[in-house]
GROMACS .gro file of N, CA and C in nm:
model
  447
    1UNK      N    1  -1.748   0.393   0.456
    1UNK     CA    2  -1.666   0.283   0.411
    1UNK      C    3  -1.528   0.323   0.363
    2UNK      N    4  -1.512   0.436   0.370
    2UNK     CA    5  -1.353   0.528   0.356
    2UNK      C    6  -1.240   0.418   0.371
    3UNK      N    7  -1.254   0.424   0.512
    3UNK     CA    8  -1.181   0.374   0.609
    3UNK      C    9  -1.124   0.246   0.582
    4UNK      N   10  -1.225   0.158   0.569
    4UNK     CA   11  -1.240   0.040   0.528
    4UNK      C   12  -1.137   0.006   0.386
    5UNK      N   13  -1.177   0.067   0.307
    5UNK     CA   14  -1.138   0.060   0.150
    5UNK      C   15  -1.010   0.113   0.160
    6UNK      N   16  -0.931   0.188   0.254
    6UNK     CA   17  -0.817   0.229   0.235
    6UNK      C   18  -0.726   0.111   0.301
    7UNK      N   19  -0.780   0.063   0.434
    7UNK     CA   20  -0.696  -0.067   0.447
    7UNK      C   21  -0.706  -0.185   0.382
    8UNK      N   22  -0.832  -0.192   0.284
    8UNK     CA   23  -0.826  -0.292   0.206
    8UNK      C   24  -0.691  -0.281   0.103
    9UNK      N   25  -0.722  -0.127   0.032
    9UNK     CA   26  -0.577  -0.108  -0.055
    9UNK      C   27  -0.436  -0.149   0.016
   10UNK      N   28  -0.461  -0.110   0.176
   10UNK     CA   29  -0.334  -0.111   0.208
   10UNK      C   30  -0.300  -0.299   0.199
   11UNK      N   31  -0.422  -0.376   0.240
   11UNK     CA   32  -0.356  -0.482   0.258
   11UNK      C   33  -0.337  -0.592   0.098
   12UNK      N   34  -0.373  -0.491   0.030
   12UNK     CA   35  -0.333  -0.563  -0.096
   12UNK      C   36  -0.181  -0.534  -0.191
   13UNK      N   37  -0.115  -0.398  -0.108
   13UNK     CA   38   0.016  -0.345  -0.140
   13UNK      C   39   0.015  -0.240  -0.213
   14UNK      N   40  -0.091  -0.158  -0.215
   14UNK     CA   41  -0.142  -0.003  -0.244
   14UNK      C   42  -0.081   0.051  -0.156
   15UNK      N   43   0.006   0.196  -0.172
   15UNK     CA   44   0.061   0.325  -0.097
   15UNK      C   45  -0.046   0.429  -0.086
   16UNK      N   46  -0.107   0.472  -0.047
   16UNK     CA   47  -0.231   0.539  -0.061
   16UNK      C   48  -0.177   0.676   0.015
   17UNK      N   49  -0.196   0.781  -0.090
   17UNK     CA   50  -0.187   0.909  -0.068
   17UNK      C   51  -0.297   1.023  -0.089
   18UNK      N   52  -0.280   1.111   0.001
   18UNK     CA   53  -0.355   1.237  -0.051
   18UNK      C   54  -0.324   1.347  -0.116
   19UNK      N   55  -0.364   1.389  -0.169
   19UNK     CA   56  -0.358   1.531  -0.189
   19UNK      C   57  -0.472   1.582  -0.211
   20UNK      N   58  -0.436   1.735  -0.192
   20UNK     CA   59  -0.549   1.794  -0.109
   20UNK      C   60  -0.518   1.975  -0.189
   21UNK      N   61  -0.623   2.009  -0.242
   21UNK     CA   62  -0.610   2.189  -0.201
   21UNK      C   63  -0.658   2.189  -0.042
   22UNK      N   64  -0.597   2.332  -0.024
   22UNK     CA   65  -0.664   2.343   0.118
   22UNK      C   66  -0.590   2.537   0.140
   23UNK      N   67  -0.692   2.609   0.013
   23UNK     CA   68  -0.695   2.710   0.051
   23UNK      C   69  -0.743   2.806   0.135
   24UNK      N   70  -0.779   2.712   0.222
   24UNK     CA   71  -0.851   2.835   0.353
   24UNK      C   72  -0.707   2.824   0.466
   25UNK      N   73  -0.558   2.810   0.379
   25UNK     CA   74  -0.427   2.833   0.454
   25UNK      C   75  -0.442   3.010   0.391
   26UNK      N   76  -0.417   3.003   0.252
   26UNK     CA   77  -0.366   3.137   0.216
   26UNK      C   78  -0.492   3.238   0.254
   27UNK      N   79  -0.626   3.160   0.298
   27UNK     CA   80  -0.757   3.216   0.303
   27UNK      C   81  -0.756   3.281   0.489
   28UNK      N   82  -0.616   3.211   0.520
   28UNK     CA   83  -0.650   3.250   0.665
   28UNK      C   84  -0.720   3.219   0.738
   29UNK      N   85  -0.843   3.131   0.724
   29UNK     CA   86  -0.970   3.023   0.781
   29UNK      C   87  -0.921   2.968   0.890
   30UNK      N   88  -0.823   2.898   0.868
   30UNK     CA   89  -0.727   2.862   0.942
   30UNK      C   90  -0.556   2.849   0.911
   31UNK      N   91  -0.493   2.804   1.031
   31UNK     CA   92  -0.348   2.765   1.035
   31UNK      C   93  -0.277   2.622   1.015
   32UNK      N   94  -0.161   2.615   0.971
   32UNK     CA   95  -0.081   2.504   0.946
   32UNK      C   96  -0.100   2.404   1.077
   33UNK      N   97  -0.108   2.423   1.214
   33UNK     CA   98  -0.095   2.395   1.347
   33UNK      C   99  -0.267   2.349   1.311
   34UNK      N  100  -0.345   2.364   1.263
   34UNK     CA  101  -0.505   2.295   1.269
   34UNK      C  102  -0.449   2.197   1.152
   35UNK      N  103  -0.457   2.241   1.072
   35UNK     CA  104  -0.428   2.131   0.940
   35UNK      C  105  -0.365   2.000   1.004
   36UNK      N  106  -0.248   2.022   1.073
   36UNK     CA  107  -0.180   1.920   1.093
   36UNK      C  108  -0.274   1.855   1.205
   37UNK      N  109  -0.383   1.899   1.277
   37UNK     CA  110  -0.459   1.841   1.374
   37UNK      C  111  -0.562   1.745   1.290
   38UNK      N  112  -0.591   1.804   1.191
   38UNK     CA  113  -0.716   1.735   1.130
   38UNK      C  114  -0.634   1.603   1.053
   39UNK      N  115  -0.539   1.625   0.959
   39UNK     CA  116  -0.431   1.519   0.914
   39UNK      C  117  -0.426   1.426   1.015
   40UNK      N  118  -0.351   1.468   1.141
   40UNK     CA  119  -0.331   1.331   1.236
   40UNK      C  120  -0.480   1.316   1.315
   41UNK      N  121  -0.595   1.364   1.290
   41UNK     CA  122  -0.703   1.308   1.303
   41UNK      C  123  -0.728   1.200   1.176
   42UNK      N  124  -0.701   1.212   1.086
   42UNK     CA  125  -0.709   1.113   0.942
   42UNK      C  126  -0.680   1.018   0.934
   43UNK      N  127  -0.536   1.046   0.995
   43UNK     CA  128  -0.411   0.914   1.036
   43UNK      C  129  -0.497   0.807   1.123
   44UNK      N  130  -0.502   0.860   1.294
   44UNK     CA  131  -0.525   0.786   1.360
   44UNK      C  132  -0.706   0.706   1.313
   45UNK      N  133  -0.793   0.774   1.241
   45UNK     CA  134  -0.894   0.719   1.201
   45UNK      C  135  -0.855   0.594   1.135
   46UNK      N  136  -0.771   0.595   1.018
   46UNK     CA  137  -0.728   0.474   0.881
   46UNK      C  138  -0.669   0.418   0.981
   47UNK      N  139  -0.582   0.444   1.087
   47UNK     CA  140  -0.504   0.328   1.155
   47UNK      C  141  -0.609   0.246   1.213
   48UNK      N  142  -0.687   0.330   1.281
   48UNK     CA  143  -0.789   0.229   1.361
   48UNK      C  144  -0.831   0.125   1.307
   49UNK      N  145  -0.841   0.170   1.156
   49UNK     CA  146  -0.958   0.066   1.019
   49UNK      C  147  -0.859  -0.041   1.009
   50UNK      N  148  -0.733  -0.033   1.017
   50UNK     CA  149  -0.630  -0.098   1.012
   50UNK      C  150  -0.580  -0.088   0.868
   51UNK      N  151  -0.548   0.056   0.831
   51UNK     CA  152  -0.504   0.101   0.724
   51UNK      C  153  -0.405   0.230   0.741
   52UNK      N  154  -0.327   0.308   0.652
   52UNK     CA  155  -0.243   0.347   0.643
   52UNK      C  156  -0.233   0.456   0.570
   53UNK      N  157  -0.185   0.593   0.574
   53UNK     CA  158  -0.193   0.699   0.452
   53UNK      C  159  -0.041   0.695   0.509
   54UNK      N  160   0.041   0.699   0.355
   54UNK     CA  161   0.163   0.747   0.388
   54UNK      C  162   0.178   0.867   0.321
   55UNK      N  163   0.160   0.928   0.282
   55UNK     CA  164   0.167   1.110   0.317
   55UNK      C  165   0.009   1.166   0.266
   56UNK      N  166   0.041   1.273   0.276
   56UNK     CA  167  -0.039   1.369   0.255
   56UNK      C  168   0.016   1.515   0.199
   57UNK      N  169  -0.036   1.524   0.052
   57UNK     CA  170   0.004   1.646   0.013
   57UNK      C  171  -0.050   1.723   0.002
   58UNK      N  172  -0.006   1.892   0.003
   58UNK     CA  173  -0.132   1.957   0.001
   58UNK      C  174  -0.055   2.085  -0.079
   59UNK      N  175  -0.165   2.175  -0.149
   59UNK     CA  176  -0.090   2.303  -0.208
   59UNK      C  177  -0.235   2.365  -0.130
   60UNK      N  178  -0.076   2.509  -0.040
   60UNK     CA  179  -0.161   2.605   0.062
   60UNK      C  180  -0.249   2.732   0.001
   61UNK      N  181  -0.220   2.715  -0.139
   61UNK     CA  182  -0.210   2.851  -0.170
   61UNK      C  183  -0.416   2.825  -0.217
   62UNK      N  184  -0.394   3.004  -0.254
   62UNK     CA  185  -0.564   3.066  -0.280
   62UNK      C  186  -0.589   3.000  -0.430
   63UNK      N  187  -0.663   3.021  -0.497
   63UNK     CA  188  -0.685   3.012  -0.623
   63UNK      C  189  -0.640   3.098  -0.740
   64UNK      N  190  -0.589   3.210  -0.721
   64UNK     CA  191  -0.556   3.329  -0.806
   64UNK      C  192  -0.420   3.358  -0.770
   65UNK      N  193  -0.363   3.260  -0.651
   65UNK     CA  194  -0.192   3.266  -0.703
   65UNK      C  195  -0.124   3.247  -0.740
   66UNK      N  196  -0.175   3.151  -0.891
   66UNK     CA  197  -0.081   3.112  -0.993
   66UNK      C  198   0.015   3.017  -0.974
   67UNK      N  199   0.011   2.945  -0.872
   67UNK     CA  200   0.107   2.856  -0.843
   67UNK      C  201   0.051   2.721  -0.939
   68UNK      N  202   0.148   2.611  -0.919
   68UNK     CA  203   0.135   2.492  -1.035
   68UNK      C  204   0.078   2.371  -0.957
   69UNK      N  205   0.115   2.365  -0.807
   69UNK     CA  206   0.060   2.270  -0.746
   69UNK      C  207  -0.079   2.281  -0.736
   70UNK      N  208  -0.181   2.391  -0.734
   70UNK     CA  209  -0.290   2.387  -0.735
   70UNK      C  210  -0.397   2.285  -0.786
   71UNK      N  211  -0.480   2.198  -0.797
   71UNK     CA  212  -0.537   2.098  -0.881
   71UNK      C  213  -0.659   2.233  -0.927
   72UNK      N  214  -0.689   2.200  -1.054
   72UNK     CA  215  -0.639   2.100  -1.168
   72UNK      C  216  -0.522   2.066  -1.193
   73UNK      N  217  -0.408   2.202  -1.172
   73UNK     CA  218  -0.277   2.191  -1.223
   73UNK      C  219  -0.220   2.029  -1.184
   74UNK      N  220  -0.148   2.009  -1.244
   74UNK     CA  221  -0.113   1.852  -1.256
   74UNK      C  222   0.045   1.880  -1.110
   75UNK      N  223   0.067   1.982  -1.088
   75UNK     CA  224   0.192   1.988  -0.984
   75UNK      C  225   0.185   1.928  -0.859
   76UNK      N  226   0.097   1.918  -0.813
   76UNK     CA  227   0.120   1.811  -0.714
   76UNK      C  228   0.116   1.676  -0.700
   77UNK      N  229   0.030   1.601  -0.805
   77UNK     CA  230   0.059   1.487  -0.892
   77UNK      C  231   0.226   1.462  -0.918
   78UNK      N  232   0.277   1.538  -0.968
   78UNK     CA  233   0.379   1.522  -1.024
   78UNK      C  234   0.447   1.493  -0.932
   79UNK      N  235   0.468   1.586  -0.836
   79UNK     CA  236   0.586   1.562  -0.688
   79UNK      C  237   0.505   1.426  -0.655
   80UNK      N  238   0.386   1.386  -0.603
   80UNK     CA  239   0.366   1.275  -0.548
   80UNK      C  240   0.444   1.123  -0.674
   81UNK      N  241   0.453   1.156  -0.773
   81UNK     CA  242   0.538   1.067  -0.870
   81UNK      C  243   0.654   1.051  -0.823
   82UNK      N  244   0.733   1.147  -0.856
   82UNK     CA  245   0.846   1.209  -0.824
   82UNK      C  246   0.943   1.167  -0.670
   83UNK      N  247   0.862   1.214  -0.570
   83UNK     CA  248   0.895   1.127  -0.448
   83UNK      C  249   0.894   0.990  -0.421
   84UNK      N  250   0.795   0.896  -0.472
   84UNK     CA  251   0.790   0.801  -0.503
   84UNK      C  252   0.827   0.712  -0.582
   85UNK      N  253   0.912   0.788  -0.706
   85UNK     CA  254   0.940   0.744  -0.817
   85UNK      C  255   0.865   0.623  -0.881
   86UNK      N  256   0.781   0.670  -0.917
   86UNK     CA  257   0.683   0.577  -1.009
   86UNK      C  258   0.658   0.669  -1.116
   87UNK      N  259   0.594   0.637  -1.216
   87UNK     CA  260   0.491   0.673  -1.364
   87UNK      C  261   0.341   0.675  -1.305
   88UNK      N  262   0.295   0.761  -1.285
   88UNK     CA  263   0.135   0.832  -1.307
   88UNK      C  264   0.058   0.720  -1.400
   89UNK      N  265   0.145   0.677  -1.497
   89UNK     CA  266   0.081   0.571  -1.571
   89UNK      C  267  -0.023   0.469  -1.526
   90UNK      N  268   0.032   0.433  -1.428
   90UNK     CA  269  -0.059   0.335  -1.371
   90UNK      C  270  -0.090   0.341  -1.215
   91UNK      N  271  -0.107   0.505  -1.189
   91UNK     CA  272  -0.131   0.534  -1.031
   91UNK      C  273  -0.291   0.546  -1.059
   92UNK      N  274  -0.397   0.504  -0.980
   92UNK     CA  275  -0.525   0.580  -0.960
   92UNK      C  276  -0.534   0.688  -0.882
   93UNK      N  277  -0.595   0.766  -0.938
   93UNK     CA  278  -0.647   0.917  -0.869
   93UNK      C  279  -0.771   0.911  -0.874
   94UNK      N  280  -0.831   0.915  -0.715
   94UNK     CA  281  -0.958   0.889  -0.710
   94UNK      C  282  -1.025   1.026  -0.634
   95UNK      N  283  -1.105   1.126  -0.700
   95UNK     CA  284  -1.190   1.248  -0.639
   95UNK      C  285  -1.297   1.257  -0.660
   96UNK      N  286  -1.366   1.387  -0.557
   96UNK     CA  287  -1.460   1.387  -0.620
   96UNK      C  288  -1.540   1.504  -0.654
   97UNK      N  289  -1.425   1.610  -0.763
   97UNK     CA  290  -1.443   1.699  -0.823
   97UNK      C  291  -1.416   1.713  -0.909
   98UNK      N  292  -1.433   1.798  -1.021
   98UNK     CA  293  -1.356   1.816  -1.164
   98UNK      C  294  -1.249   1.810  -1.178
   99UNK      N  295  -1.211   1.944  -1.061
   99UNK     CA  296  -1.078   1.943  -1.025
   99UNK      C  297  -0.988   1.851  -1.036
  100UNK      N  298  -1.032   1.756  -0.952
  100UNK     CA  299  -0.925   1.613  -0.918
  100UNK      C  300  -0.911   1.530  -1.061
  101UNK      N  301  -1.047   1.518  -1.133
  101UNK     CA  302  -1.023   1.434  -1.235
  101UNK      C  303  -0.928   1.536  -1.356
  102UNK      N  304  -0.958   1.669  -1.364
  102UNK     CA  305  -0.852   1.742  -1.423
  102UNK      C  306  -0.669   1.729  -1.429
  103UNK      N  307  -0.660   1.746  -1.308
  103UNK     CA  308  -0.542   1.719  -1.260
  103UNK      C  309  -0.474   1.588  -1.335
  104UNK      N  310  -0.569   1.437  -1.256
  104UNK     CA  311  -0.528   1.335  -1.315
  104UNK      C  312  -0.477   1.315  -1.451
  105UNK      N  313  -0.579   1.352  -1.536
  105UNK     CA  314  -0.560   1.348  -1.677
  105UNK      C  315  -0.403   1.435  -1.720
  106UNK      N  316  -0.408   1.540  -1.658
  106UNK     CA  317  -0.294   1.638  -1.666
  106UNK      C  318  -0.172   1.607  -1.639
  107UNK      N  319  -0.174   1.487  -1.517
  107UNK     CA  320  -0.059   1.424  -1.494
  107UNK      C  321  -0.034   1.279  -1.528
  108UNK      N  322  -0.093   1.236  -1.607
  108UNK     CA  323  -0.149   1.127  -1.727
  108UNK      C  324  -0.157   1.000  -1.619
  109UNK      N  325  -0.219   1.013  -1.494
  109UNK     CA  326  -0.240   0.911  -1.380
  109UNK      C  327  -0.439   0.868  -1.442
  110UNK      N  328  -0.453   0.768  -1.390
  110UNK     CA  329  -0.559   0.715  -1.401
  110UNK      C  330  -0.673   0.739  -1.310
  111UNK      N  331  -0.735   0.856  -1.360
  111UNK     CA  332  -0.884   0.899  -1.302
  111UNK      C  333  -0.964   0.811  -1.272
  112UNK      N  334  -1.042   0.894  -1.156
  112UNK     CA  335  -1.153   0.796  -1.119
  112UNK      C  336  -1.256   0.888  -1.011
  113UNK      N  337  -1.428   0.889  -1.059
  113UNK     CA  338  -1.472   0.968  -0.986
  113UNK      C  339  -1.530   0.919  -0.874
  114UNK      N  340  -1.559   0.967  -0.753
  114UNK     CA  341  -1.674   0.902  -0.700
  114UNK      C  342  -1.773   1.027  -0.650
  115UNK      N  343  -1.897   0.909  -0.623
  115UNK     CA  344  -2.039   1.063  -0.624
  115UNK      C  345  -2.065   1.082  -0.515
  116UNK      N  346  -1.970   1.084  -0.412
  116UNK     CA  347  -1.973   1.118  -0.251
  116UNK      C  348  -1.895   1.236  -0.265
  117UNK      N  349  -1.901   1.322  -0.125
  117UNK     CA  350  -1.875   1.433  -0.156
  117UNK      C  351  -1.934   1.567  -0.254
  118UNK      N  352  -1.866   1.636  -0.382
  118UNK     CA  353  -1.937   1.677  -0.430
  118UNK      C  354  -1.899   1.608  -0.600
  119UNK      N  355  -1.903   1.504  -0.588
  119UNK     CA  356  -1.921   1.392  -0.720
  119UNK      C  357  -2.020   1.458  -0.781
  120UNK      N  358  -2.160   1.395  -0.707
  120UNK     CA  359  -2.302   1.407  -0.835
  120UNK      C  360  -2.282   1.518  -0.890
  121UNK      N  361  -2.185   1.609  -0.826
  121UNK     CA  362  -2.257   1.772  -0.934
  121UNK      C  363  -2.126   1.764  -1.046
  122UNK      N  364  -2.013   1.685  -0.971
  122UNK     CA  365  -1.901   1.686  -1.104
  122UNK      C  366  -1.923   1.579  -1.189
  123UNK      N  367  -2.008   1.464  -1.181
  123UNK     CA  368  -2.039   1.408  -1.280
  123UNK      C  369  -2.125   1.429  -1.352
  124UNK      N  370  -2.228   1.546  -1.346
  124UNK     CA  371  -2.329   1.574  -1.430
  124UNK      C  372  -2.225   1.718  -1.539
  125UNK      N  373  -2.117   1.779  -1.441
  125UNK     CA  374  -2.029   1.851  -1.521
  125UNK      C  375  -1.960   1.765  -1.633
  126UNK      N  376  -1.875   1.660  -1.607
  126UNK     CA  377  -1.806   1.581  -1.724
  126UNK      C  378  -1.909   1.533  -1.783
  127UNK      N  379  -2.004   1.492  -1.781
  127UNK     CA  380  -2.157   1.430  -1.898
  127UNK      C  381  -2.128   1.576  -1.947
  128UNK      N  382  -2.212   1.676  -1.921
  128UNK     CA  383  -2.216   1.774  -1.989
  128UNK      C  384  -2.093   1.780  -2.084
  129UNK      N  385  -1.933   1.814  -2.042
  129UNK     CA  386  -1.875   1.819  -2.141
  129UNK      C  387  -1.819   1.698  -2.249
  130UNK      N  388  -1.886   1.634  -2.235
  130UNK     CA  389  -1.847   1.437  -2.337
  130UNK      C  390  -1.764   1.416  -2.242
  131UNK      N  391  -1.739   1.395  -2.131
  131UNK     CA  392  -1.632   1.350  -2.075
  131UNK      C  393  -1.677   1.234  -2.035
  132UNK      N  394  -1.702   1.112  -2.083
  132UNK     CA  395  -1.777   0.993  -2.038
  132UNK      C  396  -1.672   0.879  -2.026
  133UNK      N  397  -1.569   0.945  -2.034
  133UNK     CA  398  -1.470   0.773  -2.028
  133UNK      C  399  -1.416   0.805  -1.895
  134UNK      N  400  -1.415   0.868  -1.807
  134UNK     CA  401  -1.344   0.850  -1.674
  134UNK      C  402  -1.469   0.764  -1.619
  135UNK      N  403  -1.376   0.640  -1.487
  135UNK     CA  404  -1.509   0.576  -1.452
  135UNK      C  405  -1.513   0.627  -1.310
  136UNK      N  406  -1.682   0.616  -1.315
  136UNK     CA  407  -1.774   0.676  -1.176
  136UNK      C  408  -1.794   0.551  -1.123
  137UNK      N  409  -1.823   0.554  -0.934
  137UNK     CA  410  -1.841   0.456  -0.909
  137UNK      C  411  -1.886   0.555  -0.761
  138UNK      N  412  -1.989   0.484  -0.666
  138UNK     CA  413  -2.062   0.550  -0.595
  138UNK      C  414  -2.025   0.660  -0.474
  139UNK      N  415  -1.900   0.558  -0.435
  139UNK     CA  416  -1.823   0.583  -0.301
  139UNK      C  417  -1.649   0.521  -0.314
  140UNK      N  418  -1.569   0.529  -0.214
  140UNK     CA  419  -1.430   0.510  -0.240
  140UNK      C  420  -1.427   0.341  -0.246
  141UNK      N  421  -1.529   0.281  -0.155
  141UNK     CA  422  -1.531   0.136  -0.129
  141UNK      C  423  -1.569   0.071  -0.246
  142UNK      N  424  -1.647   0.124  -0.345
  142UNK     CA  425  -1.719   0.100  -0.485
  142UNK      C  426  -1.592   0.068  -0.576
  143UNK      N  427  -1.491   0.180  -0.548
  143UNK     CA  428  -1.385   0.266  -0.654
  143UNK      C  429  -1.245   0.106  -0.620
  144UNK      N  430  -1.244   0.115  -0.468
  144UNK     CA  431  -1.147   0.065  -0.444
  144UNK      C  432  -1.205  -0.148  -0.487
  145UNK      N  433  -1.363  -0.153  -0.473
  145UNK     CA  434  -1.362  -0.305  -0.553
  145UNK      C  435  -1.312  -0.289  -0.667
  146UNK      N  436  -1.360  -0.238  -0.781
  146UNK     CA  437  -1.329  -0.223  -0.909
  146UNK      C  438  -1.182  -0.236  -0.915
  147UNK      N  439  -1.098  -0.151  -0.863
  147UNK     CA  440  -0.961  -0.148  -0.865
  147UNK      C  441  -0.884  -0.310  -0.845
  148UNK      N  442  -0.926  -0.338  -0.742
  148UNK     CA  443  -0.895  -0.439  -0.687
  148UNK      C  444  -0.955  -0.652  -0.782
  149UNK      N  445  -1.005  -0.572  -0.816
  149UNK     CA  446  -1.071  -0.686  -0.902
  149UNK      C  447  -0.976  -0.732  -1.025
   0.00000   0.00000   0.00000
């Protein structure tokens, strides 16, 4: 229901972006020339749904290179502000790792988990640490009613 829920955002006047780690660049796994294959595999999927990603960000780097865009780090949040010129204030950031909800908070945007992907194991991580006020919701289609309501 990805798909679905992203052209719903789109047709309600949501900009819907990604960002993304995607250290298997600095990992060598693969190349910039695949990335960009799987991206415009992404694209043409949401178009089909009759929806829209207008960018996609990504930080290439490993985990131990100290860079700021990395998530948790709040740096790529920030540029996605920044380019857009909006306030984080009232953007949703919707993942489904610690990571992502880290980040959010970091870039004072409005978290949100879902338990697809690897959710269930990051929401039994934030229970564990009191982290009970970000809201969970099953899947993106779950995330994106709530929003929309």
């Amino acid at each position: 229901g990805s798909l679905d829920a992203i052209a719903r955002l789109n047709h309600h006047g949501y900009t819907v972006v990604v960002a993304t780690n995607q250290s298997g660049l600095a990992r060598k796994l693969f190349n910039l020339d695949t990335l960009a294959l799987i991206h415009e595999k992404m694209y043409d999927l949401v178009e089909k749904a009759g929806g829209q990603i207008d960018a996609v960000f990504y930080c290439p780097h490993g985990p131990d290179d100290g860079c700021s865009c990395r998530k948790p780090k709040p740096g790529m949040l920030l540029e996605i502000g920044q380019r857009y010129n909006v306030s984080l204030k009232d953007v949703w950031f919707i993942g489904d790792s610690v990571r992502d909800i880290e980040s959010a908070v970091c870039a004072h945007a409005r978290p949100a988990l879902v338990r697809t992907g690897k959710g269930v194991k990051a929401e039994k991580l934030l229970h564990g640490e009191g982290k009970d006020d970000v809201p969970v919701y099953d899947d993106l289609a779950a995330a994106v009613d709530a929003i929309l309501q």
